[in-house]
Amino acid sequence: MKSTIWRKALSICFLLLGFWIISSCKSESKPESEQEDRPPNFIVIFADDLGYGDLSCYGNPTILTPNLDRMAHEGQKWTNFYVGASVCTPSRAALLTGRLPIRNGMTSNKNRVLFPDSKNGLPAEEITLAEQLKKAGYTTAAIGKWHLGHREQYLPTNNGFDYYYGIPYSNDMDWVVENPKGGYWNLQNDDLKTEHFNVPLLRGTEIIERPADQNTITKRYSAETISFIKQNKDKPFFVYLAHNLPHIPLFASEEAKGKSERGLYGDVVQEIDHGVGQILETLKSEGLVENTIVVFTSDNGPWLPFKNSGGSAGLLKAGKGSTWEGGMREPGIFWGPGYIKPGLVTDIGSAMDLFATFSAMAGIDIPQDRVMDSYDLGPTLIERKPSPRNHIMYYRGTELYAARLGDYKAHFITQGVYGQFGEREEHDPPVLYHLNHDPSERFNVAKGNEEIIGQIQELVKVHKSNLIPGKDQLAEREQKVD
Amino acid sequence: MKSTIWRKALSICFLLLGFWIISSCKSESKPESEQEDRPPNFIVIFADDLGYGDLSCYGNPTILTPNLDRMAHEGQKWTNFYVGASVCTPSRAALLTGRLPIRNGMTSNKNRVLFPDSKNGLPAEEITLAEQLKKAGYTTAAIGKWHLGHREQYLPTNNGFDYYYGIPYSNDMDWVVENPKGGYWNLQNDDLKTEHFNVPLLRGTEIIERPADQNTITKRYSAETISFIKQNKDKPFFVYLAHNLPHIPLFASEEAKGKSERGLYGDVVQEIDHGVGQILETLKSEGLVENTIVVFTSDNGPWLPFKNSGGSAGLLKAGKGSTWEGGMREPGIFWGPGYIKPGLVTDIGSAMDLFATFSAMAGIDIPQDRVMDSYDLGPTLIERKPSPRNHIMYYRGTELYAARLGDYKAHFITQGVYGQFGEREEHDPPVLYHLNHDPSERFNVAKGNEEIIGQIQELVKVHKSNLIPGKDQLAEREQKVD
């Protein structure tokens, strides 16, 4: 027994000695500038139409996302994380400008998103997160879907990105054949080929492939990201990796196809997850783990009419296009062992907050000449202090449908989408839900909570008092569209 | 540079030396009998009315269950794990006997569960998991809700358990006041006190407290479990810890109340989780980590009519009382670092399988004189081999409503519950869902899948051919009940 204690003590000494030597090697092997002076690299991985319930760490039974699950486990998994709009173009504008799309005209009641014949895009006076980070010397890349204007002046390389590789809008655009099964809303993936969509693939502002081969697009986006990281590891970098998928039509590479028990939709999500794993692996092999923050989220909720080709909002109500929670609440995963204090976070956050958060970490001020809708989440991410954000504005087009303040969400207008979840209805007094008690928005608790409704109405009043709607950038198209 | 390499090499040597000494200490510090000859201890933690979506690791946004999440992360998280019935009594009978309740009369079309004036209970000729494990020398304890008969001959201590401490049926029974808000279905937690329910607390077969103080019942169940573990650690043990909560009415201890952002329901689940953490801590402090398997699941889906006092089935359809997935698919977590190979498992499993699984691990044969519905999941748990179970039978009362075979589930009868999810409807041909593609049971794929329907019909035919329904144990009550 005595000898056991001695052996234990000895082993502990050796272990401590070993760890001490290793740690001293580590701090020696990197120049100090890389260690401390340099702000973190940022990688935002943005999925398309992926719902709140589409990752295994958010409760999906058959879509297995071990790499995103690991990010959530080692980092922070946010459960009240929102995007700026329930559809593509405005949501992306919101993330990249830190501003509600109503302010910069990137939302409209005429067209919900930009189309291949749209004339406009993100106004030049808007400051993108890439333009912002360039002030701090970052090298910047947009890889993947853009959807903020495909004419040259609107493309990423004219909006602060040093590098662009991707499809400039949605992967279901530029149809070259009639949908073999009839109208758009009957679109099923079974009979579709990548050749049916004549979408261009750009490098910079040049078309390098048309139609883009969508079978391999997901893995090519991940590969481009990895190659960008390797080439730019010596200076701070920002990568905005916006996958075109799992937006319909769904395509997966030969390696990914048939891998998921969830079917093709699962194959696609798992291929994205596989790329996430490769990116994390690259950060490790390049010695960037301690100095990089990776964020994962999606642009809006699942596109429900497409049956199993669409995803799931989990326990949230409705999906893409709607101001119910399923339209705008998304997985929000923050990973970065050098910065992020692990755990579950139930505080409110928004994709718009990345602007202020990254700016603060990079040591640059956010613009003072315009209204920003961006909060610095740094203290929450780094020290688990309460989130500075206490509210969410839910716009549909240019109309404010709902507002969340703290635990409560008031719907002034409810409206389903794609024939589900009810017709447009205005509510006065508003319908009120306690979202933390009732995430599925089942029980109207307006009665008896007039004070809370009053607080939300006051919040909205203040919000509207400083609101100058931007000129509608989505309305004008080459062809007349009803 | 050269010196760095040398120091690295040196540090690795020391580390290896340290680990080697530690590991040799470890194997010395326990007698061999404890290490190898002894079969594992089993702890089954069984929640009541907790839904598929009620743990953070299964996607709940505001119920935080870090201890269960840790069990899921370090062990196996099953996503196609079922219970034997969608309500209390039959589900518990199924788990403890490894047999469908139709076989032992523990399900009925007259009363869905046992009541305080029910005359019968689990038939004596049934072999419980406790009786089974006693054959291998286990010490056994039932702590918590029983609900398989409250008359003395039906109590746990007459069914293979050496020890019993708990409330013998549901915590909403034995009302002593009228529900202040009207009928049962308007029951809200706000005005309820533990004194309103005159439920007895038993030790062995003696009532030691009446009404049982439900405010402290959850933490007392966990404490009893811990004390049982400490007292019985020298021989193999089996603990069946069946919490009475989060079945309504909800009660939490002073320490737990107000802790969860989900409200009282969340407080209750988090108090159960807290107890799970204490149990895992006890296993660690008592040196039992390597030799114990802990399983967590719930008896059936969430009780939806009770608004926020009920839970969530996440992305699954419906809840308690229904043969939709939300009624019978549950979280299924297996933890045991000495046995369980970690990861997500999408294979089909059932609470009924614990009987054969534990029996195999304890080295005892399962009964040969009766039809068993239990499969040994050991190879899946230990080596991640495919689950031997490929089907699920969904009974409501004594009628087979649906059957799952592999990915597909056929509903022969659908029926909602508590005024939701539709009236009773018979289907010929059956309604068919691909559950792994469509876990929410949204898209009937019967058309074109006649062969699969044929296979399921054949499975049902074989099942029915050897089915001898047991005598109804739930029908007889002291008072005439319509």
mmCIF file of C-alpha atoms in Angstrom, chain A residues 43 45 67-68 70 218-227 229-230 243 255 270-286:
data_model
loop_
_atom_site.group_PDB
_atom_site.id
_atom_site.type_symbol
_atom_site.label_atom_id
_atom_site.label_comp_id
_atom_site.label_asym_id
_atom_site.label_seq_id
_atom_site.Cartn_x
_atom_site.Cartn_y
_atom_site.Cartn_z
ATOM 1 C CA ILE A 43 -14.678 32.088 -39.854
ATOM 2 C CA ILE A 45 -20.023 29.195 -41.692
ATOM 3 C CA ASN A 67 -18.120 18.095 -36.040
ATOM 4 C CA LEU A 68 -20.725 20.766 -35.322
ATOM 5 C CA ARG A 70 -18.039 18.973 -31.122
ATOM 6 C CA THR A 218 -20.329 21.942 -51.054
ATOM 7 C CA LYS A 219 -17.019 20.176 -50.886
ATOM 8 C CA ARG A 220 -15.423 22.711 -53.208
ATOM 9 C CA TYR A 221 -16.523 25.543 -50.916
ATOM 10 C CA SER A 222 -14.933 23.775 -47.946
ATOM 11 C CA ALA A 223 -11.768 23.102 -49.953
ATOM 12 C CA GLU A 224 -11.532 26.754 -51.044
ATOM 13 C CA THR A 225 -11.874 27.811 -47.423
ATOM 14 C CA ILE A 226 -9.090 25.490 -46.361
ATOM 15 C CA SER A 227 -6.818 26.669 -49.128
ATOM 16 C CA ILE A 229 -6.727 29.631 -44.584
ATOM 17 C CA LYS A 230 -3.422 27.990 -45.475
ATOM 18 C CA HIS A 243 -22.940 27.375 -48.397
ATOM 19 C CA GLU A 255 -18.718 10.473 -51.382
ATOM 20 C CA GLN A 270 -23.556 15.923 -43.244
ATOM 21 C CA GLU A 271 -21.334 16.982 -46.150
ATOM 22 C CA ILE A 272 -21.337 20.516 -44.745
ATOM 23 C CA ASP A 273 -20.491 19.060 -41.346
ATOM 24 C CA HIS A 274 -17.700 17.018 -42.890
ATOM 25 C CA GLY A 275 -16.272 20.244 -44.314
ATOM 26 C CA VAL A 276 -16.517 21.831 -40.863
ATOM 27 C CA GLY A 277 -14.425 18.948 -39.560
ATOM 28 C CA GLN A 278 -11.819 19.482 -42.272
ATOM 29 C CA ILE A 279 -11.679 23.199 -41.488
ATOM 30 C CA LEU A 280 -11.165 22.515 -37.764
ATOM 31 C CA GLU A 281 -8.493 19.996 -38.685
ATOM 32 C CA THR A 282 -6.755 22.603 -40.826
ATOM 33 C CA LEU A 283 -6.813 25.098 -37.966
ATOM 34 C CA LYS A 284 -5.130 22.455 -35.852
ATOM 35 C CA SER A 285 -2.471 21.508 -38.374
ATOM 36 C CA GLU A 286 -1.723 25.161 -39.115
#
